[in-house]
Amino acid sequence: MKKIPMRERVGALREYWYVACTSEDLKVDKPHSSTILETRLVLWRNKQGEVSVLRDRCSHRNVFLSEGKVKKNCIKCPYHGWTFDSEGNCVNVPSEGENGKPFSNRKVERFPVIEQEGLVWVWMGESKEPDPEKKPFPMPFYGVKGWKTYYMVTEFDNGVTHLAENFMDVPHTVFVHEGWFRDRTKKLVKATVERTENSVLVTYDQTEDAIGFAERLLNPKKLPLYHTDNFYMPNNTRVDYVFGNNERGFVITSTSTPVSDFKSQVYTCISYNLGILQPTAKYWLPWYTRQVIEQDVEIMANQGASLQEEEPDFKSTPADTLHLFIESLREWEESGCEGPRPKPMKREMDFWI
């Protein structure tokens, strides 16, 4: 039985921009392959810096175009030399003439692309023109004076919904990241969870919380700490730890690209303004954040393997309110927006860490 590609069975979840790679991944005239929603893409950058994206499958004998060569902003198939321009038009079939011959009915699918803040975003929607109401997700404090940013690219063996929940989940941090990010202190945490039409916003009433590294140096003035965890459809999370009025802070923003049902490529932007620690942070912070995220890689692989053996059978408590809200938004769009849309609502939530 023919398998239905993921892009065709995720409903409205395909009508978004997804990250295919970082800007650094794309070299001039060098093809790069990336997979989104089980759809393999070939990307390349021309000498003017412009990026092109086509389906990574020659229309002739379905060879991967990414194994071919880029010349004059066209990509040539490595099998028979069929050549396609940046719009996917077949501009030359070498076997059909002394100098080859173009064929207007041998096109390869083209995808809209935007390069923004060091990331290359591809529109995966059914329509060739992107929805103007939907934009690539902005990375907070990118290029803002006083703040520094860097990206981490991580492969996870789990789906986007579970990753978004993990990135925003506080209770797991005292177990998965014990000794690294937060230890169990038996404190009561109060939070407000709000579901909008396209987001889940969590605000914590805990101004004396700590990030878990160099707290005395990071916050010598004992400024109040504001912690928020936000999810934005379809696949973006932003976790803020900000002291005072954005005077100092640490922000973790992740956009998760669905490769397949249980494979995701996550692009995490770390934005930081660490006061006295700022000059040295570039030497130790990437190492520290890599150790923490690899702990999430391990626990997400554990959950992913379990869910591939058996369908989800989750039992939830009030501490899982944000999980339920995220699932409701994604499941509704995955269904093709059938039935009533999840209603905006706000709930208070208590849990212990």
Short mmCIF file of C-alpha atoms in Angstrom, two decimals:
data_model
loop_
_atom_site.label_atom_id
_atom_site.label_comp_id
_atom_site.label_asym_id
_atom_site.label_seq_id
_atom_site.Cartn_x
_atom_site.Cartn_y
_atom_site.Cartn_z
CA MET A 1 0.00 0.00 0.00
CA LYS A 2 1.37 3.41 -0.99
CA LYS A 3 2.37 5.52 1.97
CA ILE A 4 0.82 8.97 2.20
CA PRO A 5 3.63 11.53 2.60
CA MET A 6 3.62 13.50 5.84
CA ARG A 7 3.14 16.77 3.98
CA GLU A 8 -0.19 15.49 2.68
CA ARG A 9 -1.55 14.22 5.99
CA VAL A 10 -0.80 17.03 8.44
CA GLY A 11 -3.67 19.24 7.32
CA ALA A 12 -3.15 22.94 7.96
CA LEU A 13 0.17 22.33 9.72
CA ARG A 14 1.86 22.44 6.32
CA GLU A 15 0.64 26.01 5.72
CA TYR A 16 3.63 27.55 7.49
CA TRP A 17 7.27 28.55 7.10
CA TYR A 18 9.78 25.98 8.38
CA VAL A 19 13.56 26.25 8.77
CA ALA A 20 15.50 24.21 6.22
CA CYS A 21 19.01 25.14 7.39
CA THR A 22 21.12 27.96 8.78
CA SER A 23 22.48 30.66 6.51
CA GLU A 24 25.98 29.32 7.19
CA ASP A 25 24.99 25.95 5.73
CA LEU A 26 24.46 27.45 2.27
CA LYS A 27 27.62 28.10 0.28
CA VAL A 28 27.69 29.75 -3.13
CA ASP A 29 26.90 27.29 -5.95
CA LYS A 30 26.94 24.31 -3.53
CA PRO A 31 23.70 22.27 -3.35
CA HIS A 32 22.39 21.47 0.12
CA SER A 33 19.75 18.85 0.95
CA SER A 34 17.16 19.22 3.71
CA THR A 35 13.98 17.33 4.57
CA ILE A 36 10.77 18.94 5.87
CA LEU A 37 7.52 17.00 6.39
CA GLU A 38 9.12 14.00 4.63
CA THR A 39 9.68 16.19 1.57
CA ARG A 40 13.30 16.31 0.47
CA LEU A 41 14.47 19.71 -0.78
CA VAL A 42 17.57 20.99 -2.55
CA LEU A 43 18.75 24.50 -1.75
CA TRP A 44 21.56 26.60 -3.18
CA ARG A 45 22.86 30.16 -3.09
CA ASN A 46 23.95 32.06 -6.19
CA LYS A 47 26.81 34.56 -6.43
CA GLN A 48 24.40 37.42 -5.65
CA GLY A 49 23.52 35.70 -2.36
CA GLU A 50 19.99 34.71 -3.43
CA VAL A 51 18.64 31.34 -2.29
CA SER A 52 16.69 28.90 -4.47
CA VAL A 53 14.70 25.86 -3.27
CA LEU A 54 13.38 22.98 -5.39
CA ARG A 55 12.11 19.49 -4.70
CA ASP A 56 15.23 17.32 -4.45
CA ARG A 57 14.03 14.89 -7.11
CA CYS A 58 14.77 15.07 -10.81
CA SER A 59 11.60 14.82 -12.89
CA HIS A 60 13.37 12.40 -15.27
CA ARG A 61 14.44 9.36 -13.25
CA ASN A 62 13.93 10.80 -9.77
CA VAL A 63 17.61 11.05 -8.83
CA PHE A 64 18.51 13.42 -5.97
CA LEU A 65 19.41 16.76 -7.57
CA SER A 66 21.45 17.69 -4.51
CA GLU A 67 24.11 15.23 -5.72
CA GLY A 68 24.51 17.30 -8.90
CA LYS A 69 26.20 20.62 -9.67
CA VAL A 70 25.09 24.25 -9.67
CA LYS A 71 26.11 26.41 -12.64
CA LYS A 72 24.73 29.82 -13.66
CA ASN A 73 22.06 29.52 -10.95
CA CYS A 74 20.76 26.25 -12.40
CA ILE A 75 21.12 22.78 -10.96
CA LYS A 76 22.20 19.89 -13.15
CA CYS A 77 21.14 16.33 -12.41
CA PRO A 78 24.12 13.98 -11.90
CA TYR A 79 22.45 11.13 -13.84
CA HIS A 80 21.59 12.46 -17.32
CA GLY A 81 22.41 16.14 -16.99
CA TRP A 82 18.86 17.45 -17.02
CA THR A 83 19.12 21.06 -15.88
CA PHE A 84 16.60 23.13 -13.91
CA ASP A 85 16.57 26.87 -13.20
CA SER A 86 15.67 28.51 -9.89
CA GLU A 87 11.96 28.37 -10.79
CA GLY A 88 12.09 24.62 -11.42
CA ASN A 89 11.85 24.92 -15.21
CA CYS A 90 13.61 22.24 -17.22
CA VAL A 91 15.93 24.44 -19.29
CA ASN A 92 18.03 21.73 -20.88
CA VAL A 93 17.90 18.02 -21.71
CA PRO A 94 21.32 17.23 -23.24
CA SER A 95 20.18 14.07 -25.06
CA GLU A 96 17.56 15.92 -27.11
CA GLY A 97 19.77 18.07 -29.32
CA GLU A 98 23.30 19.03 -30.25
CA ASN A 99 23.16 21.69 -27.52
CA GLY A 100 20.32 20.11 -25.60
CA LYS A 101 16.72 21.24 -25.53
CA PRO A 102 14.34 22.75 -22.92
CA PHE A 103 11.03 21.09 -21.99
CA SER A 104 8.31 23.27 -20.46
CA ASN A 105 6.34 20.27 -19.17
CA ARG A 106 9.17 18.66 -17.17
CA LYS A 107 9.21 21.05 -14.21
CA VAL A 108 10.37 20.34 -10.68
CA GLU A 109 8.37 21.80 -7.79
CA ARG A 110 9.66 25.14 -6.51
CA PHE A 111 9.26 26.44 -2.93
CA PRO A 112 9.17 30.06 -1.67
CA VAL A 113 12.12 30.92 0.58
CA ILE A 114 13.03 33.68 3.04
CA GLU A 115 16.38 34.21 4.72
CA GLN A 116 16.01 35.92 8.08
CA GLU A 117 18.24 36.34 11.14
CA GLY A 118 20.67 33.63 10.12
CA LEU A 119 18.05 31.03 9.18
CA VAL A 120 16.65 29.88 5.82
CA TRP A 121 12.86 29.43 5.94
CA VAL A 122 10.84 27.50 3.34
CA TRP A 123 7.08 27.76 2.76
CA MET A 124 5.62 24.25 2.73
CA GLY A 125 2.00 25.18 2.03
CA GLU A 126 -0.09 23.80 -0.78
CA SER A 127 -0.50 27.27 -2.28
CA LYS A 128 2.51 28.59 -4.16
CA GLU A 129 2.05 32.03 -2.63
CA PRO A 130 2.63 32.15 1.15
CA ASP A 131 -0.11 33.40 3.45
CA PRO A 132 0.80 37.07 4.09
CA GLU A 133 -0.58 36.76 7.63
CA LYS A 134 2.04 34.15 8.48
CA LYS A 135 5.67 35.17 8.83
CA PRO A 136 8.86 33.33 9.82
CA PHE A 137 9.21 33.45 13.60
CA PRO A 138 11.48 36.32 14.78
CA MET A 139 14.45 35.52 17.00
CA PRO A 140 14.38 37.74 20.13
CA PHE A 141 17.21 40.23 20.69
CA TYR A 142 18.92 39.19 17.44
CA GLY A 143 21.23 42.12 16.58
CA VAL A 144 20.13 44.17 19.61
CA LYS A 145 22.88 46.18 21.27
CA GLY A 146 24.13 44.62 24.49
CA TRP A 147 22.82 41.18 23.57
CA LYS A 148 24.63 38.27 21.89
CA THR A 149 23.10 35.33 20.04
CA TYR A 150 24.17 31.97 18.66
CA TYR A 151 22.41 28.94 17.19
CA MET A 152 22.44 25.31 18.19
CA VAL A 153 21.19 22.74 15.66
CA THR A 154 20.04 19.47 17.19
CA GLU A 155 18.41 16.33 15.83
CA PHE A 156 15.71 14.80 18.05
CA ASP A 157 14.06 11.39 17.73
CA ASN A 158 10.58 12.65 18.52
CA GLY A 159 7.78 14.73 17.03
CA VAL A 160 7.27 18.48 17.15
CA THR A 161 4.35 18.46 19.62
CA HIS A 162 6.31 16.55 22.26
CA LEU A 163 9.40 18.69 21.75
CA ALA A 164 7.45 21.93 22.20
CA GLU A 165 6.00 20.57 25.43
CA ASN A 166 9.42 19.49 26.66
CA PHE A 167 11.04 22.85 25.95
CA MET A 168 8.38 24.64 28.03
CA ASP A 169 8.00 22.06 30.78
CA VAL A 170 9.36 23.17 34.17
CA PRO A 171 8.70 20.06 36.34
CA HIS A 172 11.03 17.88 34.23
CA THR A 173 14.00 20.20 34.78
CA VAL A 174 14.62 19.02 38.36
CA PHE A 175 15.00 15.44 37.14
CA VAL A 176 16.37 15.52 33.58
CA HIS A 177 18.64 18.51 34.30
CA GLU A 178 19.37 17.88 37.98
CA GLY A 179 22.57 19.67 38.97
CA TRP A 180 22.77 21.49 35.64
CA PHE A 181 19.80 23.81 35.41
CA ARG A 182 17.60 23.45 38.47
CA ASP A 183 17.50 21.20 41.55
CA ARG A 184 14.41 20.09 43.45
CA THR A 185 13.75 22.52 46.34
CA LYS A 186 10.15 21.56 47.19
CA LYS A 187 8.85 25.01 46.29
CA LEU A 188 5.31 25.76 45.26
CA VAL A 189 5.14 27.47 41.86
CA LYS A 190 2.09 29.40 40.71
CA ALA A 191 1.56 30.13 37.03
CA THR A 192 -1.01 31.48 34.62
CA VAL A 193 -1.55 29.54 31.38
CA GLU A 194 -3.37 31.25 28.53
CA ARG A 195 -4.42 29.70 25.24
CA THR A 196 -5.05 32.09 22.36
CA GLU A 197 -6.04 31.16 18.81
CA ASN A 198 -2.41 30.47 17.87
CA SER A 199 -0.31 30.44 21.04
CA VAL A 200 0.06 29.15 24.59
CA LEU A 201 1.45 31.71 27.02
CA VAL A 202 2.74 30.78 30.49
CA THR A 203 3.72 33.35 33.12
CA TYR A 204 5.24 32.25 36.44
CA ASP A 205 4.65 34.06 39.71
CA GLN A 206 8.12 33.36 41.02
CA THR A 207 10.38 36.42 40.84
CA GLU A 208 13.00 34.76 43.06
CA ASP A 209 13.58 31.83 40.70
CA ALA A 210 17.16 31.10 39.56
CA ILE A 211 18.51 30.03 36.18
CA GLY A 212 21.01 27.64 37.68
CA PHE A 213 24.42 29.02 36.77
CA ALA A 214 26.50 31.76 38.43
CA GLU A 215 23.44 33.33 40.05
CA ARG A 216 25.39 35.71 42.30
CA LEU A 217 27.45 37.08 39.43
CA LEU A 218 24.54 37.18 37.03
CA ASN A 219 22.18 39.07 39.33
CA PRO A 220 24.25 40.93 41.95
CA LYS A 221 21.56 43.64 42.34
CA LYS A 222 18.98 40.96 43.13
CA LEU A 223 16.65 42.26 40.44
CA PRO A 224 13.31 40.45 40.12
CA LEU A 225 13.39 37.58 37.64
CA TYR A 226 10.55 37.31 35.15
CA HIS A 227 10.07 33.85 33.70
CA THR A 228 7.73 33.17 30.79
CA ASP A 229 7.32 30.12 28.56
CA ASN A 230 5.51 30.74 25.27
CA PHE A 231 4.47 28.51 22.38
CA TYR A 232 3.57 29.93 18.98
CA MET A 233 1.99 27.88 16.22
CA PRO A 234 2.99 25.67 14.67
CA ASN A 235 6.37 24.80 16.17
CA ASN A 236 8.03 27.68 18.01
CA THR A 237 8.85 28.03 21.70
CA ARG A 238 10.37 30.96 23.55
CA VAL A 239 11.60 30.65 27.14
CA ASP A 240 12.57 33.93 28.81
CA TYR A 241 14.49 34.52 32.03
CA VAL A 242 14.76 38.30 32.21
CA PHE A 243 16.02 40.38 35.13
CA GLY A 244 14.44 43.77 35.76
CA ASN A 245 13.41 45.69 32.65
CA ASN A 246 15.40 43.57 30.15
CA GLU A 247 18.59 44.75 31.90
CA ARG A 248 19.96 41.23 31.84
CA GLY A 249 18.58 37.96 30.65
CA PHE A 250 18.79 34.59 29.03
CA VAL A 251 16.31 33.64 26.28
CA ILE A 252 16.00 30.22 24.61
CA THR A 253 14.04 30.24 21.35
CA SER A 254 13.52 27.00 19.43
CA THR A 255 11.86 26.35 16.08
CA SER A 256 11.36 22.65 15.41
CA THR A 257 11.36 21.44 11.81
CA PRO A 258 9.40 18.19 11.33
CA VAL A 259 11.51 15.80 9.26
CA SER A 260 9.19 12.83 9.80
CA ASP A 261 6.74 11.67 12.47
CA PHE A 262 9.50 10.87 14.96
CA LYS A 263 12.43 12.88 13.63
CA SER A 264 12.83 16.63 14.08
CA GLN A 265 15.61 19.12 13.42
CA VAL A 266 15.58 21.85 16.07
CA TYR A 267 17.15 25.26 15.56
CA THR A 268 17.70 26.91 18.94
CA CYS A 269 18.65 30.56 19.23
CA ILE A 270 20.36 31.44 22.51
CA SER A 271 20.09 35.16 23.28
CA TYR A 272 21.94 36.48 26.32
CA ASN A 273 22.90 39.62 28.20
CA LEU A 274 24.77 38.42 31.27
CA GLY A 275 26.32 41.56 32.71
CA ILE A 276 29.79 40.92 34.14
CA LEU A 277 29.76 37.43 32.60
CA GLN A 278 29.11 38.72 29.08
CA PRO A 279 32.75 38.99 27.85
CA THR A 280 33.54 35.38 28.75
CA ALA A 281 30.16 33.79 27.98
CA LYS A 282 31.09 32.90 24.40
CA TYR A 283 33.76 30.54 25.77
CA TRP A 284 31.60 28.54 28.19
CA LEU A 285 27.91 29.18 27.48
CA PRO A 286 27.70 27.17 24.20
CA TRP A 287 29.28 24.21 26.00
CA TYR A 288 26.87 24.53 28.91
CA THR A 289 23.74 24.80 26.76
CA ARG A 290 24.88 21.85 24.64
CA GLN A 291 25.14 19.64 27.75
CA VAL A 292 21.62 20.63 28.83
CA ILE A 293 20.03 20.12 25.41
CA GLU A 294 21.66 16.70 25.02
CA GLN A 295 19.88 15.65 28.20
CA ASP A 296 16.62 16.58 26.49
CA VAL A 297 17.72 14.67 23.38
CA GLU A 298 18.05 11.54 25.52
CA ILE A 299 14.70 11.80 27.31
CA MET A 300 12.88 12.72 24.08
CA ALA A 301 14.38 9.66 22.36
CA ASN A 302 13.11 7.58 25.30
CA GLN A 303 9.57 8.95 24.90
CA GLY A 304 9.72 8.71 21.10
CA ALA A 305 10.67 5.04 21.20
CA SER A 306 7.79 4.33 23.61
CA LEU A 307 5.25 6.16 21.44
CA GLN A 308 6.36 4.23 18.37
CA GLU A 309 5.66 0.98 20.19
CA GLU A 310 2.21 2.04 21.41
CA GLU A 311 -0.17 4.94 20.77
CA PRO A 312 -0.13 7.76 23.37
CA ASP A 313 -2.16 7.09 26.50
CA PHE A 314 -1.35 10.17 28.57
CA LYS A 315 -2.63 10.73 32.10
CA SER A 316 -2.42 14.41 33.04
CA THR A 317 -2.56 16.62 36.13
CA PRO A 318 -3.05 20.41 36.39
CA ALA A 319 0.72 20.82 35.90
CA ASP A 320 0.19 19.55 32.34
CA THR A 321 -2.24 22.31 31.37
CA LEU A 322 0.24 23.84 28.92
CA HIS A 323 0.71 20.41 27.31
CA LEU A 324 -3.01 19.99 26.78
CA PHE A 325 -3.31 23.48 25.30
CA ILE A 326 -0.43 22.91 22.86
CA GLU A 327 -1.87 19.56 21.79
CA SER A 328 -5.32 21.06 21.22
CA LEU A 329 -3.99 23.75 18.84
CA ARG A 330 -1.79 21.41 16.82
CA GLU A 331 -4.32 18.58 16.65
CA TRP A 332 -7.04 20.93 15.39
CA GLU A 333 -4.87 22.17 12.52
CA GLU A 334 -3.59 18.67 11.77
CA SER A 335 -7.22 17.56 11.37
CA GLY A 336 -7.63 20.15 8.62
CA CYS A 337 -9.38 22.54 11.05
CA GLU A 338 -12.40 20.26 11.35
CA GLY A 339 -14.87 20.91 14.13
CA PRO A 340 -14.86 23.87 16.52
CA ARG A 341 -11.62 25.77 16.97
CA PRO A 342 -10.09 25.51 20.47
CA LYS A 343 -11.44 28.47 22.43
CA PRO A 344 -9.16 31.05 24.01
CA MET A 345 -9.04 30.50 27.75
CA LYS A 346 -6.92 31.22 30.81
CA ARG A 347 -6.22 28.95 33.77
CA GLU A 348 -4.27 29.21 36.99
CA MET A 349 -1.83 26.36 37.66
CA ASP A 350 0.09 25.25 40.77
CA PHE A 351 2.86 22.68 40.96
CA TRP A 352 5.88 21.80 43.09
CA ILE A 353 9.53 21.71 42.03
#
